[in-house]
Short mmCIF file of C-alpha atoms in Angstrom, two decimals:
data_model
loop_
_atom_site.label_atom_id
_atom_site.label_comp_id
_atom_site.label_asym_id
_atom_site.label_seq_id
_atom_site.Cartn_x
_atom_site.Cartn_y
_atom_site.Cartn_z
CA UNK A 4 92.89 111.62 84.67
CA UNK A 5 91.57 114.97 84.92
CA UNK A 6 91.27 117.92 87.25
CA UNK A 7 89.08 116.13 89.94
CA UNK A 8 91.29 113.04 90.13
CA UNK A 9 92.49 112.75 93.62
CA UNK A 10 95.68 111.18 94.03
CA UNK A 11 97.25 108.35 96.80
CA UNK A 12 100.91 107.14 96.87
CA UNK A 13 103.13 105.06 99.05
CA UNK A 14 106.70 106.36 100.32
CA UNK A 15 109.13 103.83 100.50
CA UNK A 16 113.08 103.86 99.71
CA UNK A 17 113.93 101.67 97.85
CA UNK A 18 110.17 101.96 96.21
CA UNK A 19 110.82 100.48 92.67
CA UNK A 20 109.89 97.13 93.41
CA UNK A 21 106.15 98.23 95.39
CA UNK A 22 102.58 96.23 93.99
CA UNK A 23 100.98 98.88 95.35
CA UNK A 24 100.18 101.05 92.50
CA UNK A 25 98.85 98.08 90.78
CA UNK A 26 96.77 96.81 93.16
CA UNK A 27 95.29 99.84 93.90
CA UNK A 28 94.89 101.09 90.69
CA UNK A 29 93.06 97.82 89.93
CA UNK A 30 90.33 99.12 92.38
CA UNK A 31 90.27 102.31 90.89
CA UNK A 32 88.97 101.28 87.51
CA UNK A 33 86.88 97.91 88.85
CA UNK A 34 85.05 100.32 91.26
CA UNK A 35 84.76 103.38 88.93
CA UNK A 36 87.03 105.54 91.58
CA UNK A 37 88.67 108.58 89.74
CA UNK A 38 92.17 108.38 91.73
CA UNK A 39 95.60 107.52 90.86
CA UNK A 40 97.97 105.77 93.41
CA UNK A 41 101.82 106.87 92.68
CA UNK A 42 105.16 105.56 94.14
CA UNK A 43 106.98 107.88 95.72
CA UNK A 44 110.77 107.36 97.17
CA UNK A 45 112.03 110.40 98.73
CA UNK A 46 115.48 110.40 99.88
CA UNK A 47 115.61 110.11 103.92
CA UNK A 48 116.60 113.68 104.66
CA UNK A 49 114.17 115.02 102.23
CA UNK A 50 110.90 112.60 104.16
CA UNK A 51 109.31 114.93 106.17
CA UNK A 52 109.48 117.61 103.14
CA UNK A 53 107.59 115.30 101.11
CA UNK A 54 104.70 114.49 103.68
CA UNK A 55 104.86 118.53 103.96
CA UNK A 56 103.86 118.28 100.41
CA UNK A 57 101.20 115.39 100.86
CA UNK A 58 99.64 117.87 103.04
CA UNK A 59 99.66 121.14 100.99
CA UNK A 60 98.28 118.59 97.78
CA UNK A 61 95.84 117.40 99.36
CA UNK A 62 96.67 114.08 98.61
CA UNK A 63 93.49 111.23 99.65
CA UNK A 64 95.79 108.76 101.34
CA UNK A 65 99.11 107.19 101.28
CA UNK A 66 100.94 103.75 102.61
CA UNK A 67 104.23 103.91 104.09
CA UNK A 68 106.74 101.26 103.62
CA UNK A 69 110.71 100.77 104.76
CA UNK A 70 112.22 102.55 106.34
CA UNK A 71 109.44 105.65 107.07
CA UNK A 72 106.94 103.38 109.07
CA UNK A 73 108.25 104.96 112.43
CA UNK A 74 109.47 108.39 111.24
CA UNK A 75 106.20 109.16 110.02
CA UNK A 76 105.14 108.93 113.39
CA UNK A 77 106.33 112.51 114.24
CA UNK A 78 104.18 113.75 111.08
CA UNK A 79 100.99 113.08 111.65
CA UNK A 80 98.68 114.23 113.90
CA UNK A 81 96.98 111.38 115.55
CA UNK A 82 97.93 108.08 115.73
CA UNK A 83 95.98 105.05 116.26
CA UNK A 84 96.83 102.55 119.82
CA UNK A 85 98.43 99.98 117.94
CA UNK A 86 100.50 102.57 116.03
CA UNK A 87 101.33 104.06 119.64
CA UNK A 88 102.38 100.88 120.80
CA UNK A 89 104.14 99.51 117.83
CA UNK A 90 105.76 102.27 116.83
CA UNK A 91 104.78 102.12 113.39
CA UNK A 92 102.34 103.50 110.87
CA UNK A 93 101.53 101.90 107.53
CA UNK A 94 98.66 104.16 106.45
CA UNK A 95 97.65 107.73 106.54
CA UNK A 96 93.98 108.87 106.38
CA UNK A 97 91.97 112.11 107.21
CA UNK A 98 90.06 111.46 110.58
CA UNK A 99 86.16 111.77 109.42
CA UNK A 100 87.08 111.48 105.11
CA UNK A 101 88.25 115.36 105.81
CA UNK A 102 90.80 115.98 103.04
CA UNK A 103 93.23 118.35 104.45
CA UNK A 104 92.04 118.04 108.31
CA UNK A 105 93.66 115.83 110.78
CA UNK A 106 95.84 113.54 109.57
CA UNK A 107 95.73 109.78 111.11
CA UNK A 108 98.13 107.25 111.21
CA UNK A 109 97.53 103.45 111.90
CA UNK A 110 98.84 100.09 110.66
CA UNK A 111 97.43 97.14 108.62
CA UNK A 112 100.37 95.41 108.82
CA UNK A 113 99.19 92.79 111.66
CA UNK A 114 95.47 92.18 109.96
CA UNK A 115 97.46 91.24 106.58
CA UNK A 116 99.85 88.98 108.35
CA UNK A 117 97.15 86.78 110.30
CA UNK A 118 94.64 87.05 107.47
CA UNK A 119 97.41 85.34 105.09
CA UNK A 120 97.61 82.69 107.37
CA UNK A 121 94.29 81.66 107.69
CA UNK A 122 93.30 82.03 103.89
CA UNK A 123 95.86 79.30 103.83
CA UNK A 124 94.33 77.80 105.80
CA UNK A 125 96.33 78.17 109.01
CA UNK A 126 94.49 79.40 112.57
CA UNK A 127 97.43 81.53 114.02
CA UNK A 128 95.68 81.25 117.76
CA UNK A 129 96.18 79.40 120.61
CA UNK A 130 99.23 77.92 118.91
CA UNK A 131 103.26 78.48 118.98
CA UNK A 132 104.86 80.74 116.82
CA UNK A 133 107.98 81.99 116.81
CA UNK A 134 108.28 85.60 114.94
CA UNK A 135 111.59 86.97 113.43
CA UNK A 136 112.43 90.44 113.90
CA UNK A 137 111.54 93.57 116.52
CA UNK A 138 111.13 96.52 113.82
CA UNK A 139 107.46 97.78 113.59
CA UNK A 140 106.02 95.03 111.39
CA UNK A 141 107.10 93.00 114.00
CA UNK A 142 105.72 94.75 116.68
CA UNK A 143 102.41 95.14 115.33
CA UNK A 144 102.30 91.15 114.25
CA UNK A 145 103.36 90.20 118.04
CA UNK A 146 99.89 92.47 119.49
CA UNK A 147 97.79 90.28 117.45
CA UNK A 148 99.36 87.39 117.90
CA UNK A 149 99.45 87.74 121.86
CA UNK A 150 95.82 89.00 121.49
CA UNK A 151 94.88 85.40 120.36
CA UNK A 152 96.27 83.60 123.12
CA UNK A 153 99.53 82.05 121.24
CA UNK A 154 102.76 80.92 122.81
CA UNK A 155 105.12 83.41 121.34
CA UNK A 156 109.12 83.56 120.79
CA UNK A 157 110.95 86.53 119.38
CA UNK A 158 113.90 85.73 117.51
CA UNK A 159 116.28 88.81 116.59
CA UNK A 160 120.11 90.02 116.35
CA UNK A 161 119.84 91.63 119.19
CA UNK A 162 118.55 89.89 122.20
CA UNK A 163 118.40 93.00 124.48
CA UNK A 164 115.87 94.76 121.72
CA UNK A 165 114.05 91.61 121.94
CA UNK A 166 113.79 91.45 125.81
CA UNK A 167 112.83 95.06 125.65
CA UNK A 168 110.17 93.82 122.90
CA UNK A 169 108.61 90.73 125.03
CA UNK A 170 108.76 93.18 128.15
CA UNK A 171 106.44 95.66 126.84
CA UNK A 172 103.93 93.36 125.98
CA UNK A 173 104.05 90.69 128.88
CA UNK A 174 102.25 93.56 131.18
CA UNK A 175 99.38 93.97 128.60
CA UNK A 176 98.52 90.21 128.50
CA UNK A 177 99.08 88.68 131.68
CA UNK A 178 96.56 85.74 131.46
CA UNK A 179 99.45 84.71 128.59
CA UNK A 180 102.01 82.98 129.06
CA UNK A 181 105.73 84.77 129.12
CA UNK A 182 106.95 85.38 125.75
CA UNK A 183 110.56 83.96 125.02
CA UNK A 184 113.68 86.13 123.40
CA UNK A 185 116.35 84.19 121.23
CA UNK A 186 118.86 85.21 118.97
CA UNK A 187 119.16 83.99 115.70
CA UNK A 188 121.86 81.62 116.61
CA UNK A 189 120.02 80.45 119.58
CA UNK A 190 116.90 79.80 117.61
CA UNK A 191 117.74 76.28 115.55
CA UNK A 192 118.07 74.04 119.14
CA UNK A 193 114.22 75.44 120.10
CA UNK A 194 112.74 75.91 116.60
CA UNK A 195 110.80 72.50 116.83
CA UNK A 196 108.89 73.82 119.73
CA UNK A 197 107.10 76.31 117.07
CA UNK A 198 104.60 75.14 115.03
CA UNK A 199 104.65 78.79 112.71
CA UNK A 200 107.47 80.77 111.61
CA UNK A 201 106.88 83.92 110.62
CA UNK A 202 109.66 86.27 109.14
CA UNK A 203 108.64 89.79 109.96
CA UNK A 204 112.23 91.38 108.99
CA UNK A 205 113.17 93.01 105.62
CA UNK A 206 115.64 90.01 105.16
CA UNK A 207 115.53 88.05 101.70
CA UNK A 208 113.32 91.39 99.91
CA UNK A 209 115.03 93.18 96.73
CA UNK A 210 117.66 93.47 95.94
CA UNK A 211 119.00 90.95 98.61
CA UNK A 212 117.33 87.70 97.54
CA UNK A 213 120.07 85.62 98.51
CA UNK A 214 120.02 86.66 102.22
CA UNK A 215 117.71 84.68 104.63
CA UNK A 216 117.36 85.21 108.19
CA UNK A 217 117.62 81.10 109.18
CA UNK A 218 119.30 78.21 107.45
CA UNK A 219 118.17 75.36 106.40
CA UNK A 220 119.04 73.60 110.49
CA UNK A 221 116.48 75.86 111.97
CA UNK A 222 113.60 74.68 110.16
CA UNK A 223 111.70 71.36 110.21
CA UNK A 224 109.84 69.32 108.30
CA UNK A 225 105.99 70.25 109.11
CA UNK A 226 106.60 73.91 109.95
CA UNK A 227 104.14 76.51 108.59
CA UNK A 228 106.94 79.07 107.56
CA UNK A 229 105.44 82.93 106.69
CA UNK A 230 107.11 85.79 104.65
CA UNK A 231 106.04 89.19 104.98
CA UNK A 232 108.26 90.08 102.26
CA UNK A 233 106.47 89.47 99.43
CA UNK A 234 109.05 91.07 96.41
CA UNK A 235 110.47 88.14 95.23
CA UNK A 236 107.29 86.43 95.63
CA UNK A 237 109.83 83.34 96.43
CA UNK A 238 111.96 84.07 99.15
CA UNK A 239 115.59 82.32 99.92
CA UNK A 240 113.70 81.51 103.23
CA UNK A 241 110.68 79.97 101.72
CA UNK A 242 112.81 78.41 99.03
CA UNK A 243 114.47 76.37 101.81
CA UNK A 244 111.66 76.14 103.99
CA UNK A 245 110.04 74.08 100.82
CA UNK A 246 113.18 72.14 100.47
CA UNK A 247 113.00 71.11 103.87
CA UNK A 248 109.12 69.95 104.06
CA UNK A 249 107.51 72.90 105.28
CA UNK A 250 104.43 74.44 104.50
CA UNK A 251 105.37 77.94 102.69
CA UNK A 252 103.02 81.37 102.95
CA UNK A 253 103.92 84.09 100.28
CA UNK A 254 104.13 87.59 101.74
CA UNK A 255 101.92 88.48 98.75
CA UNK A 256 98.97 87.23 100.49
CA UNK A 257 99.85 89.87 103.57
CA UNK A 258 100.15 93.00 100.83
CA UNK A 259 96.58 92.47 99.38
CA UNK A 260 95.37 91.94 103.03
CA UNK A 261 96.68 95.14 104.83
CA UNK A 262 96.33 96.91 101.23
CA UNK A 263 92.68 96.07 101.32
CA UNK A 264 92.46 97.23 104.86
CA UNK A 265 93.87 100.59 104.02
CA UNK A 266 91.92 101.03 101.29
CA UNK A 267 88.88 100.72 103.39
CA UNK A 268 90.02 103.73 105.41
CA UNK A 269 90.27 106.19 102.33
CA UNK A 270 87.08 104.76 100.20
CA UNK A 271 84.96 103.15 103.04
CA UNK A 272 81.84 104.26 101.42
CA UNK A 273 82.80 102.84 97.54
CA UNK A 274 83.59 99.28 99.09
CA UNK A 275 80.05 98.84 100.66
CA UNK A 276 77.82 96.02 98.37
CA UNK A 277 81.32 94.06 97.73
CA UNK A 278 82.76 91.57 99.44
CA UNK A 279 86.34 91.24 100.50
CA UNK A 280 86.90 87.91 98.54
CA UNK A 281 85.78 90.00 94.87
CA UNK A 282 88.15 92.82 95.99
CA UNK A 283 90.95 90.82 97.11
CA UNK A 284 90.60 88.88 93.87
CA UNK A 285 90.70 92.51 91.54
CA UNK A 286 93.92 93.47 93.63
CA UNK A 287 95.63 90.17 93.14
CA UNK A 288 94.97 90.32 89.33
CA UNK A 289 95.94 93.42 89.20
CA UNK A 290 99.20 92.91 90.74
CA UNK A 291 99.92 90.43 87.49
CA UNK A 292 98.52 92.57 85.36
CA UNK A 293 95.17 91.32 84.63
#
């Protein structure tokens, strides 16, 4: 490091448990970038303090992870139409590489998800899937996933949040077919129906890795069952998906996807002349410390 090394982060709290740094950092040195990517966890009442001080450091870029991916919203200064319709933001840039100018905000979150999925070798369209959760990630996931044409189910605590969820995207994609709300105790007597589950709530992450949003009843053998947590790598939910003859995805796989994505926005011009597969690769060994 020296005096022209430009500096990224992520915000998070908890942050402690974040790959970030070390996948990012990976790119850093494979690609020759001088830049350092720091974790940053700023209590809640201190957040918009700290992106005050993102700003006046002229920091490149930063991700934003639980709980600041909709209070972050209020801090930028243009946000991106999935971000506007989500409600979430994942990634700040500078609109045009202008350190210091207008700062963007937009999410990854939905390209990592369906990009896990079919590097395992899953085609998340024109299929059913039920999704857990109504938060941001979730949000952004059910866009993409209603953008392909799937047959979609929310499944949350709360089924007005849901209904409020399903009814703001019904209008946008009306050659689709209605999207159904359950709760989470409604969900085992319908979960055959779906052929991909995918768990878009913080549910199962660290420190809680004995929670999981469904038992063992509301899976079946066959499922394709998707984590977007990805810290532990094993979730309780994947654990007994496994158990119960599904087909597991990692959230890890999401992380390098969306991380890869964001990366493109603050670096687009150091990617070009590599492929995603040999920087996907760099991130994932660098997230075991290769």
């Amino acid at each position: 490091m020296n005096g022209k090394t430009e500096t990224l982060c992520v915000f998070g709290h908890p942050i402690a448990h974040s790959k970030s740094p070390l996948m990012h950092n990976a790119l850093f040195k494979a690609l020759g970038i001088n830049a350092a990517y720091l974790p940053f966890g700023p209590e809640p009442e201190n957040f918009a303090q700290a992106i005050q001080g993102f700003r006046a450091m002229k920091f490149r870029g930063a991700n934003v992870t639980i709980p600041y991916k909709t209070p972050v919203m209020e801090l930028v200064d243009e946000l991106s139409p999935i971000s506007k319709f989500t409600g979430s933001v994942n990634t700040l840039y500078w609109k045009d590489g202008t350190v210091g100018g207008t700062l963007c905000g937009t999410t990854t979150d939905p390209y990592g998800c369906i990009r896990n999925l079919e590097e395992n070798g899953m085609q998340p369209a024109n299929t059913t899937v039920a999704l857990l959760g109504n938060g941001g990630a979730a949000k952004a996931i059910a866009y993409t996933l209603m953008e392909q044409g799937n047959r979609l189910a929310i499944v949350c605590r709360n089924k007005d949040k849901g209904e409020a969820l399903a009814g703001s995207l019904n209008p946008l994609f009306k050659d689709c077919e209605k999207i159904s709300v359950f709760t989470f105790q409604e969900f085992p007597s319908v979960s055959k129906e779906y052929k991909i589950l995918i768990n878009a709530t913080s549910v199962g992450m660290t420190p809680n890795e004995d929670e999981s949003p469904l038992d063992k009843d509301s899976l079946n053998p066959g499922q394709v069952v998707c984590d977007i947590v990805y810290a532990p790598p094993k979730t309780k939910l994947l654990k007994l998906a496994a158990e119960k003859g599904c087909k597991t995805v990692t959230g890890e796989g999401m992380l390098v996807h969306q991380g890869l994505e964001s990366f493109k926005k603050w670096f687009p011009e150091q990617v070009k002349g590599h492929t995603d597969e040999e920087l996907l690769n760099i991130m994932r060994k660098g997230m075991v410390g290769i």
